[in-house]
CSV table of C-alpha atoms in Angstrom, one decimal:
chain,number,residue,atom,x,y,z
A,1245,MET,CA,-46.2,23.0,-116.4
A,1246,ALA,CA,-43.0,24.7,-117.1
A,1247,ASN,CA,-40.5,22.5,-119.3
A,1248,ILE,CA,-37.1,23.3,-119.5
A,1249,LYS,CA,-37.1,25.0,-122.9
A,1250,ASP,CA,-38.9,27.6,-120.8
A,1251,VAL,CA,-36.4,27.6,-117.8
A,1252,ALA,CA,-34.0,28.2,-120.6
A,1253,HIS,CA,-35.7,30.9,-122.3
A,1254,ARG,CA,-36.4,32.9,-119.1
A,1255,ALA,CA,-32.6,32.6,-117.7
A,1256,GLY,CA,-31.7,33.6,-121.3
A,1257,VAL,CA,-29.3,30.3,-121.5
A,1258,SER,CA,-29.2,26.9,-123.6
A,1259,VAL,CA,-31.3,24.2,-122.5
A,1260,ALA,CA,-27.9,22.5,-122.1
A,1261,THR,CA,-26.9,25.0,-119.8
A,1262,VAL,CA,-30.1,24.3,-117.7
A,1263,SER,CA,-29.2,20.6,-117.8
A,1264,ARG,CA,-25.4,21.3,-116.7
A,1265,VAL,CA,-26.5,23.4,-113.5
A,1266,LEU,CA,-29.7,21.0,-112.4
A,1267,ASN,CA,-26.9,18.5,-112.5
A,1268,GLY,CA,-24.4,20.5,-110.5
A,1269,ARG,CA,-21.6,20.7,-113.4
A,1270,SER,CA,-22.4,24.8,-113.6
A,1271,PRO,CA,-18.7,26.4,-113.7
A,1272,VAL,CA,-20.2,29.8,-113.5
A,1273,ALA,CA,-22.1,31.1,-110.5
A,1274,GLU,CA,-23.3,33.9,-112.1
A,1275,THR,CA,-24.9,31.6,-114.6
A,1276,ARG,CA,-25.8,28.9,-112.1
A,1277,GLU,CA,-28.2,31.8,-109.8
A,1278,ARG,CA,-30.1,32.6,-112.8
A,1279,VAL,CA,-31.0,29.3,-114.1
A,1280,LEU,CA,-32.1,28.8,-110.3
A,1281,ALA,CA,-33.6,31.7,-110.5
A,1282,ALA,CA,-36.0,31.2,-113.2
A,1283,VAL,CA,-36.5,27.6,-112.2
A,1284,ARG,CA,-38.4,29.2,-109.1
A,1285,GLU,CA,-40.1,31.6,-110.6
A,1286,LEU,CA,-41.9,28.9,-112.9
A,1287,GLY,CA,-41.8,26.1,-110.3
A,1288,TYR,CA,-40.1,24.0,-112.5
A,1289,ARG,CA,-39.5,20.4,-111.2
A,1290,PRO,CA,-37.1,17.8,-113.3
A,1291,ASN,CA,-38.8,14.7,-114.7
A,1292,ASN,CA,-37.1,12.1,-112.9
A,1293,VAL,CA,-37.9,9.4,-114.6
A,1294,ALA,CA,-36.0,10.8,-117.9
A,1295,ARG,CA,-33.3,12.0,-116.1
A,1296,ALA,CA,-33.1,8.5,-114.5
A,1297,LEU,CA,-32.8,7.2,-118.7
A,1298,ARG,CA,-30.4,9.9,-119.3
A,1299,THR,CA,-28.0,9.4,-116.3
A,1300,ALA,CA,-28.9,5.7,-114.9
A,1301,ARG,CA,-29.8,7.0,-111.6
A,1302,THR,CA,-33.1,7.2,-109.9
A,1303,GLY,CA,-32.3,8.4,-106.5
A,1304,ALA,CA,-33.4,5.7,-104.8
A,1305,LEU,CA,-32.1,3.2,-102.3
A,1306,GLY,CA,-32.9,-0.2,-101.5
A,1307,LEU,CA,-32.9,-1.5,-97.9
A,1308,ILE,CA,-33.6,-5.3,-96.8
A,1309,ILE,CA,-33.9,-5.9,-93.0
A,1310,SER,CA,-33.7,-9.1,-91.9
A,1311,ASP,CA,-36.8,-8.7,-89.4
A,1312,LEU,CA,-38.3,-5.4,-89.3
A,1313,THR,CA,-40.8,-7.0,-86.0
A,1314,ASN,CA,-36.9,-7.0,-83.6
A,1315,PRO,CA,-36.7,-3.6,-82.2
A,1316,PHE,CA,-33.1,-2.9,-83.1
A,1317,PHE,CA,-33.8,-3.7,-86.7
A,1318,THR,CA,-36.7,-1.4,-87.0
A,1319,GLU,CA,-34.7,1.7,-85.1
A,1320,LEU,CA,-31.7,0.7,-87.3
A,1321,ALA,CA,-34.1,1.0,-90.7
A,1322,ASP,CA,-35.2,4.1,-89.4
A,1323,ALA,CA,-31.7,5.6,-88.8
A,1324,VAL,CA,-31.0,5.0,-92.9
A,1325,GLU,CA,-34.3,6.6,-93.9
A,1326,ASP,CA,-33.5,9.4,-92.3
A,1327,GLU,CA,-30.0,9.6,-93.4
A,1328,ALA,CA,-31.1,9.1,-96.7
A,1329,ARG,CA,-33.7,11.3,-97.0
A,1330,GLY,CA,-31.6,13.7,-95.2
A,1331,LEU,CA,-29.2,13.4,-98.2
A,1332,GLY,CA,-31.8,13.7,-101.3
A,1333,TYR,CA,-32.2,9.8,-101.8
A,1334,SER,CA,-35.8,8.2,-101.4
A,1335,LEU,CA,-35.9,4.7,-99.8
A,1336,VAL,CA,-37.2,1.5,-100.5
A,1337,ILE,CA,-37.3,-1.2,-97.8
A,1338,GLY,CA,-38.1,-4.6,-97.9
A,1339,ASN,CA,-38.5,-7.4,-95.3
A,1340,ALA,CA,-36.8,-10.6,-95.5
A,1341,GLY,CA,-38.4,-12.0,-91.9
A,1342,GLU,CA,-35.4,-14.0,-91.5
A,1343,SER,CA,-36.5,-16.2,-94.5
A,1344,PRO,CA,-33.6,-15.7,-97.4
A,1345,GLU,CA,-36.4,-16.9,-99.9
A,1346,GLN,CA,-38.0,-13.7,-98.9
A,1347,GLN,CA,-35.1,-11.7,-99.3
A,1348,ASP,CA,-34.2,-13.0,-102.7
A,1349,ASP,CA,-37.8,-11.9,-103.9
A,1350,TYR,CA,-37.0,-8.0,-102.3
A,1351,ILE,CA,-33.7,-8.3,-104.2
A,1352,ARG,CA,-35.5,-8.9,-107.5
A,1353,THR,CA,-38.2,-6.5,-106.8
A,1354,LEU,CA,-35.3,-4.0,-106.0
A,1355,LEU,CA,-33.4,-4.4,-109.1
A,1356,ASP,CA,-36.1,-4.6,-111.7
A,1357,ARG,CA,-36.8,-0.7,-109.8
A,1358,ARG,CA,-33.5,0.1,-110.9
A,1359,ILE,CA,-32.1,1.4,-107.5
A,1360,ASP,CA,-29.1,3.1,-107.3
A,1361,GLY,CA,-27.6,0.7,-104.6
A,1362,LEU,CA,-28.5,-1.7,-102.0
A,1363,LEU,CA,-27.8,-2.1,-98.4
A,1364,VAL,CA,-28.8,-5.5,-96.8
A,1365,SER,CA,-29.0,-7.0,-93.3
A,1366,SER,CA,-29.0,-10.8,-94.4
A,1367,ALA,CA,-31.4,-13.1,-93.5
A,1368,GLY,CA,-29.5,-16.2,-91.7
A,1369,THR,CA,-26.5,-16.5,-93.5
A,1370,GLY,CA,-27.1,-14.9,-96.5
A,1371,SER,CA,-28.8,-16.1,-100.0
A,1372,ALA,CA,-27.9,-16.6,-103.6
A,1373,MET,CA,-29.0,-13.4,-104.7
A,1374,LEU,CA,-26.7,-11.5,-102.5
A,1375,SER,CA,-23.5,-12.5,-105.1
A,1376,GLU,CA,-25.8,-12.0,-107.9
A,1377,VAL,CA,-26.0,-8.5,-106.9
A,1378,VAL,CA,-22.3,-8.1,-106.8
A,1379,ALA,CA,-21.9,-9.8,-110.2
A,1380,SER,CA,-24.8,-7.1,-111.4
A,1381,GLY,CA,-22.2,-4.7,-110.5
A,1382,THR,CA,-25.1,-3.1,-109.0
A,1383,PRO,CA,-23.4,-1.3,-105.3
A,1384,LEU,CA,-23.9,-3.6,-102.1
A,1385,VAL,CA,-22.9,-2.5,-98.9
A,1386,LEU,CA,-23.9,-5.4,-95.7
A,1387,LEU,CA,-25.1,-4.3,-92.6
A,1388,ASP,CA,-25.1,-5.4,-89.0
A,1389,ARG,CA,-24.5,-9.3,-90.3
A,1390,THR,CA,-21.4,-10.4,-92.7
A,1391,VAL,CA,-22.0,-13.1,-95.3
A,1392,PRO,CA,-19.1,-15.9,-96.0
A,1393,GLY,CA,-18.1,-15.3,-99.6
A,1394,VAL,CA,-20.0,-12.0,-100.6
A,1395,GLU,CA,-17.5,-9.6,-101.8
A,1396,ALA,CA,-18.9,-6.5,-100.2
A,1397,PRO,CA,-17.8,-3.8,-97.2
A,1398,CYS,CA,-20.0,-4.5,-94.4
A,1399,VAL,CA,-21.3,-1.7,-91.6
A,1400,ARG,CA,-21.8,-3.0,-87.9
A,1401,ALA,CA,-20.7,-2.7,-84.5
A,1402,ASP,CA,-17.8,-4.3,-82.6
A,1403,GLY,CA,-18.6,-6.5,-79.5
A,1404,ARG,CA,-15.1,-7.3,-77.9
A,1405,ARG,CA,-15.0,-4.6,-75.5
A,1406,ALA,CA,-18.3,-4.9,-74.7
A,1407,LEU,CA,-18.0,-8.5,-73.7
A,1408,ALA,CA,-15.0,-7.8,-72.3
A,1409,ASP,CA,-16.6,-5.5,-69.6
A,1410,LEU,CA,-19.7,-7.9,-69.0
A,1411,ALA,CA,-17.3,-11.3,-68.1
A,1412,ALA,CA,-15.3,-9.0,-65.9
A,1413,HIS,CA,-18.5,-7.2,-64.6
A,1414,LEU,CA,-19.6,-11.2,-64.0
A,1415,ALA,CA,-16.4,-12.2,-62.1
A,1416,ALA,CA,-16.9,-9.1,-59.9
A,1417,HIS,CA,-20.3,-10.3,-59.0
A,1418,GLY,CA,-19.5,-14.0,-58.1
A,1419,ARG,CA,-20.9,-15.3,-61.3
A,1420,ARG,CA,-19.0,-18.8,-62.4
A,1421,ARG,CA,-21.5,-20.5,-64.3
A,1422,PRO,CA,-22.3,-18.4,-66.8
A,1423,ALA,CA,-24.2,-19.7,-70.0
A,1424,ILE,CA,-25.1,-17.7,-73.4
A,1425,ILE,CA,-28.5,-17.8,-76.0
A,1426,VAL,CA,-27.3,-17.6,-79.3
A,1427,ALA,CA,-28.5,-17.0,-82.9
A,1428,PRO,CA,-29.1,-20.2,-84.7
A,1429,ALA,CA,-26.3,-22.3,-85.7
A,1430,GLY,CA,-23.7,-21.1,-88.4
A,1431,THR,CA,-25.1,-17.5,-88.3
A,1432,PRO,CA,-21.9,-15.4,-88.5
A,1433,THR,CA,-23.2,-13.0,-86.3
A,1434,GLY,CA,-23.7,-15.5,-83.4
A,1435,THR,CA,-20.2,-17.5,-83.7
A,1436,GLU,CA,-18.5,-14.1,-83.3
A,1437,ARG,CA,-20.6,-13.0,-80.0
A,1438,LEU,CA,-19.9,-16.7,-78.7
A,1439,GLU,CA,-16.3,-16.6,-78.9
A,1440,LEU,CA,-15.9,-13.4,-78.3
A,1441,PHE,CA,-17.8,-14.0,-74.5
A,1442,ARG,CA,-16.0,-17.2,-74.5
A,1443,THR,CA,-12.4,-15.9,-74.2
A,1444,ALA,CA,-13.6,-13.2,-72.4
A,1445,LEU,CA,-14.6,-15.2,-69.8
A,1446,ALA,CA,-11.5,-17.6,-69.9
A,1447,ALA,CA,-9.6,-14.4,-69.1
A,1448,HIS,CA,-11.1,-14.8,-65.5
A,1449,GLY,CA,-10.6,-18.3,-65.0
A,1450,ILE,CA,-14.8,-19.0,-66.0
A,1451,ASP,CA,-15.5,-21.5,-68.1
A,1452,LEU,CA,-18.3,-21.7,-71.0
A,1453,PRO,CA,-19.0,-25.6,-71.6
A,1454,ASP,CA,-21.3,-26.8,-74.5
A,1455,GLU,CA,-23.6,-27.8,-72.2
A,1456,ARG,CA,-24.2,-23.8,-71.2
A,1457,VAL,CA,-24.4,-22.7,-75.0
A,1458,GLY,CA,-27.8,-22.8,-76.2
A,1459,ALA,CA,-28.9,-22.1,-80.4
A,1460,THR,CA,-32.4,-21.0,-81.1
A,1461,PRO,CA,-34.4,-22.1,-84.0
A,1462,ASP,CA,-34.9,-18.4,-84.8
A,1463,LEU,CA,-34.5,-15.1,-83.4
A,1464,GLN,CA,-37.8,-14.8,-81.4
A,1465,HIS,CA,-39.4,-15.1,-77.9
A,1466,THR,CA,-40.7,-18.6,-78.3
A,1467,GLY,CA,-36.7,-19.9,-78.9
A,1468,GLY,CA,-35.2,-17.5,-75.9
A,1469,ARG,CA,-37.3,-19.3,-73.5
A,1470,LYS,CA,-36.9,-22.8,-74.9
A,1471,VAL,CA,-33.3,-22.5,-74.6
A,1472,MET,CA,-33.4,-21.0,-70.8
A,1473,ARG,CA,-35.8,-24.2,-70.3
A,1474,GLN,CA,-32.9,-26.2,-71.4
A,1475,PHE,CA,-30.6,-24.3,-69.3
A,1476,LEU,CA,-32.8,-24.3,-66.1
A,1477,ASP,CA,-33.5,-28.2,-66.1
A,1478,LEU,CA,-29.4,-28.3,-66.1
A,1479,PRO,CA,-28.3,-30.2,-62.8
A,1480,GLU,CA,-26.2,-27.0,-62.4
A,1481,PRO,CA,-28.3,-24.3,-63.6
A,1482,PRO,CA,-26.5,-21.2,-64.4
A,1483,ASP,CA,-26.0,-18.2,-62.5
A,1484,ALA,CA,-26.0,-15.7,-65.4
A,1485,VAL,CA,-27.1,-15.8,-68.8
A,1486,LEU,CA,-26.3,-14.1,-71.8
A,1487,ALA,CA,-29.2,-13.8,-74.4
A,1488,THR,CA,-27.7,-12.4,-77.9
A,1489,ASP,CA,-30.5,-10.8,-79.0
A,1490,ASN,CA,-33.1,-8.6,-77.5
A,1491,LEU,CA,-36.7,-10.9,-77.9
A,1492,MET,CA,-34.7,-14.3,-77.4
A,1493,ALA,CA,-33.5,-12.0,-73.5
A,1494,LEU,CA,-37.0,-11.2,-73.0
A,1495,GLY,CA,-38.4,-15.4,-73.7
A,1496,ALA,CA,-35.7,-16.2,-71.5
A,1497,LEU,CA,-37.2,-13.8,-68.6
A,1498,ASP,CA,-40.7,-15.2,-69.3
A,1499,GLU,CA,-39.1,-18.9,-68.4
A,1500,ILE,CA,-36.9,-17.2,-65.4
A,1501,ARG,CA,-40.4,-15.8,-63.6
A,1502,ALA,CA,-42.3,-19.0,-64.6
A,1503,ARG,CA,-40.2,-21.1,-62.3
A,1504,GLY,CA,-40.8,-18.7,-59.4
A,1505,LEU,CA,-36.9,-17.4,-59.8
A,1506,ARG,CA,-35.5,-13.9,-59.3
A,1507,VAL,CA,-33.1,-11.7,-61.1
A,1508,PRO,CA,-30.9,-11.4,-60.3
A,1509,ASP,CA,-30.7,-13.7,-57.1
A,1510,ASP,CA,-31.5,-16.7,-58.9
A,1511,VAL,CA,-29.7,-16.0,-61.7
A,1512,ALA,CA,-28.4,-12.8,-63.4
A,1513,LEU,CA,-29.3,-11.6,-67.3
A,1514,VAL,CA,-28.1,-9.6,-69.8
A,1515,VAL,CA,-29.0,-8.8,-73.0
A,1516,TYR,CA,-26.7,-8.4,-76.5
A,1517,ASP,CA,-28.8,-4.9,-78.4
A,1518,ASP,CA,-30.4,-2.3,-75.6
A,1519,VAL,CA,-33.9,-0.5,-75.8
A,1520,PRO,CA,-35.3,2.3,-74.0
A,1521,TRP,CA,-37.9,0.5,-72.5
A,1522,PHE,CA,-35.1,-2.3,-70.8
A,1523,ALA,CA,-34.4,0.2,-68.2
A,1524,HIS,CA,-38.0,0.1,-67.3
A,1525,LEU,CA,-38.1,-3.4,-66.6
A,1526,ALA,CA,-38.2,-4.3,-63.0
A,1527,PRO,CA,-35.4,-5.1,-62.9
A,1528,PRO,CA,-33.7,-2.5,-65.1
A,1529,LEU,CA,-32.0,-5.4,-67.8
A,1530,THR,CA,-28.2,-5.3,-67.7
A,1531,ALA,CA,-27.4,-4.8,-72.1
A,1532,ILE,CA,-24.5,-4.3,-74.6
A,1533,ALA,CA,-26.0,-1.2,-76.3
A,1534,GLN,CA,-24.9,-0.8,-80.3
A,1535,PRO,CA,-24.5,2.4,-81.4
A,1536,THR,CA,-27.7,1.9,-83.8
A,1537,ARG,CA,-28.2,4.9,-85.0
A,1538,GLU,CA,-24.3,5.6,-85.9
A,1539,LEU,CA,-24.6,2.3,-87.8
A,1540,GLY,CA,-27.9,3.6,-90.2
A,1541,ARG,CA,-25.6,7.0,-90.8
A,1542,ALA,CA,-22.3,5.1,-91.6
A,1543,ALA,CA,-23.8,2.5,-93.8
A,1544,VAL,CA,-25.8,5.2,-96.0
A,1545,HIS,CA,-22.7,6.9,-96.6
A,1546,THR,CA,-20.4,4.0,-97.3
A,1547,LEU,CA,-23.2,3.1,-100.1
A,1548,LEU,CA,-22.7,6.3,-101.6
A,1549,GLU,CA,-19.1,6.0,-101.8
A,1550,ARG,CA,-19.5,3.0,-103.6
A,1551,ILE,CA,-22.2,4.3,-106.1
A,1552,GLU,CA,-19.9,7.1,-106.6
A,1553,GLY,CA,-17.3,4.8,-107.9
A,1554,ARG,CA,-14.8,5.3,-105.1
A,1555,PRO,CA,-13.6,2.5,-103.0
A,1556,ALA,CA,-15.3,1.8,-99.8
A,1557,GLU,CA,-14.2,-0.1,-96.3
A,1558,SER,CA,-15.9,-2.1,-93.7
A,1559,VAL,CA,-16.6,-0.1,-90.8
A,1560,LEU,CA,-16.4,-1.3,-87.6
A,1561,LEU,CA,-18.0,0.6,-84.5
A,1562,PRO,CA,-17.7,0.4,-80.8
A,1563,ALA,CA,-20.5,-1.3,-78.8
A,1564,HIS,CA,-20.7,-0.6,-74.7
A,1565,LEU,CA,-21.6,-2.4,-71.2
A,1566,VAL,CA,-24.8,-0.5,-69.9
A,1567,ARG,CA,-24.6,-2.2,-66.3
A,1568,ARG,CA,-28.4,-2.1,-65.0
A,1569,ARG,CA,-29.5,-4.7,-61.6
A,1570,SER,CA,-30.2,-7.8,-63.5
A,1571,CYS,CA,-26.6,-8.8,-63.2
A,1572,GLY,CA,-26.5,-7.8,-59.2
A,1573,GLU,CA,-25.5,-4.2,-60.0
A,1574,ARG,CA,-27.5,-2.8,-57.0
A,1575,ASP,CA,-26.4,-0.2,-53.5
A,1576,SER,CA,-27.6,-1.3,-50.0
A,1577,GLY,CA,-30.7,0.3,-50.6
A,1578,ASP,CA,-32.3,-1.8,-53.1
A,1579,GLU,CA,-34.3,-4.4,-53.1
A,1580,GLN,CA,-36.7,-6.1,-55.5
A,1581,ALA,CA,-40.0,-7.6,-54.0
A,1582,PRO,CA,-41.1,-11.1,-54.5
A,1583,GLY,CA,-42.6,-11.8,-58.2
A,1584,GLY,CA,-40.7,-9.4,-60.3
A,1585,GLU,CA,-42.7,-6.4,-58.7
A,1586,ARG,CA,-41.4,-3.3,-58.4
A,1587,GLY,CA,-39.0,-2.9,-55.1
A,1588,PRO,CA,-38.6,0.5,-53.2
A,1589,GLY,CA,-35.1,0.4,-54.7
A,1590,ASP,CA,-36.8,0.3,-58.2
A,1591,GLU,CA,-38.1,3.7,-58.0
A,1592,GLN,CA,-37.0,6.3,-61.0
A,1593,VAL,CA,-34.5,9.2,-60.4
A,1594,PRO,CA,-36.0,12.1,-60.0
A,1595,GLY,CA,-35.5,14.3,-63.1
A,1596,GLY,CA,-34.8,12.0,-65.1
A,1597,ASP,CA,-36.0,8.4,-66.9
A,1598,ARG,CA,-32.5,7.2,-66.6
A,1599,ASP,CA,-30.6,5.3,-63.4
A,1600,PRO,CA,-27.3,7.0,-62.5
A,1601,ARG,CA,-25.7,3.5,-62.2
A,1602,ASP,CA,-27.2,3.0,-65.7
A,1603,GLU,CA,-24.5,3.9,-67.1
A,1604,PRO,CA,-21.4,2.4,-70.2
A,1605,VAL,CA,-18.7,1.1,-68.5
A,1606,ASP,CA,-16.4,3.0,-70.6
A,1607,ALA,CA,-17.9,6.1,-73.0
A,1608,PRO,CA,-17.2,4.7,-77.2
A,1609,ALA,CA,-14.6,5.0,-78.5
A,1610,PRO,CA,-14.5,7.2,-81.9
A,1611,ALA,CA,-15.6,5.2,-85.1
A,1612,GLY,CA,-13.3,3.3,-86.9
A,1613,ASN,CA,-12.9,1.1,-90.2
A,1614,ASP,CA,-12.3,-2.3,-90.5
A,1615,PRO,CA,-10.6,-3.1,-93.5
A,1616,SER,CA,-11.7,-7.0,-93.5
A,1617,PRO,CA,-14.9,-8.0,-92.3
A,1618,ALA,CA,-15.2,-10.8,-90.0
């Protein structure tokens, strides 16, 4: 197997010159081409481990996802991996399973592997190891979720406009008793979505009292169903429900159907996070869609800025409302069959798998930066 001395001999240069070329620091184009030609001819592959020892870089990034069983986070991890690989980095992924303790275990493991930087979509309200990452000087970027007390840029979606559009949409359809299923109490994302939704509803003279706010013990199907059961047992059940996570929304939908109720006739249902198959349910679910793949790409670039020692700000990308029939977005030809079966108005539109009514209220605004994560 060829080594760096063989490359230097073939190219007629010093070993130091070969090293400079391979690290992108050769100022002479002719020399660079001669060295790279020798590399190709000899099939030389740099020893990445040795290079890491010399440069303190491994070419590896770490990603910790709060729950890989959640479709939103699965797509987010895929987007991060695609972008990192395209930029020449390998990615090591850990699944926290919404457990701060498991998250800490993965952080220790990744730091031991001497990753160049770390992306974290934090479990719960964070963990002690995140502050240690910052103190150690390892570049850190938070993804989707802010963590109180952790000084690191965060890349996430901004739901303010989408929730305002949703409140207007519900008001236009005569929904005056909305409810919301939120993440476990104290989580920054759940608190933010609750307050934004409450403020947006107030602009239309609609109240969101505490009895119609339900926090789940987890971000799972069972938690969503449990809260929906509580809502439907109220003396005046809600006529619209926003579930702030896709798995919780499916639990809520199961409880609605178990009661023999119909969506949207008896209760409208909206989900924060859109996945492709929501458009194919009966009825299709109205959703607030986050720019998932754009978030993944932006997170990688923000982390690379930090790795290179450059200032990196938090990034906010706009979410948008996708109106479908679970909120009453139906024309005169729509009919939902009893028991949730597909009715004549729910047929697939010829020439595509999206109904023309399943379009965003507004096209997303250009990406922007948020200098101080909420």
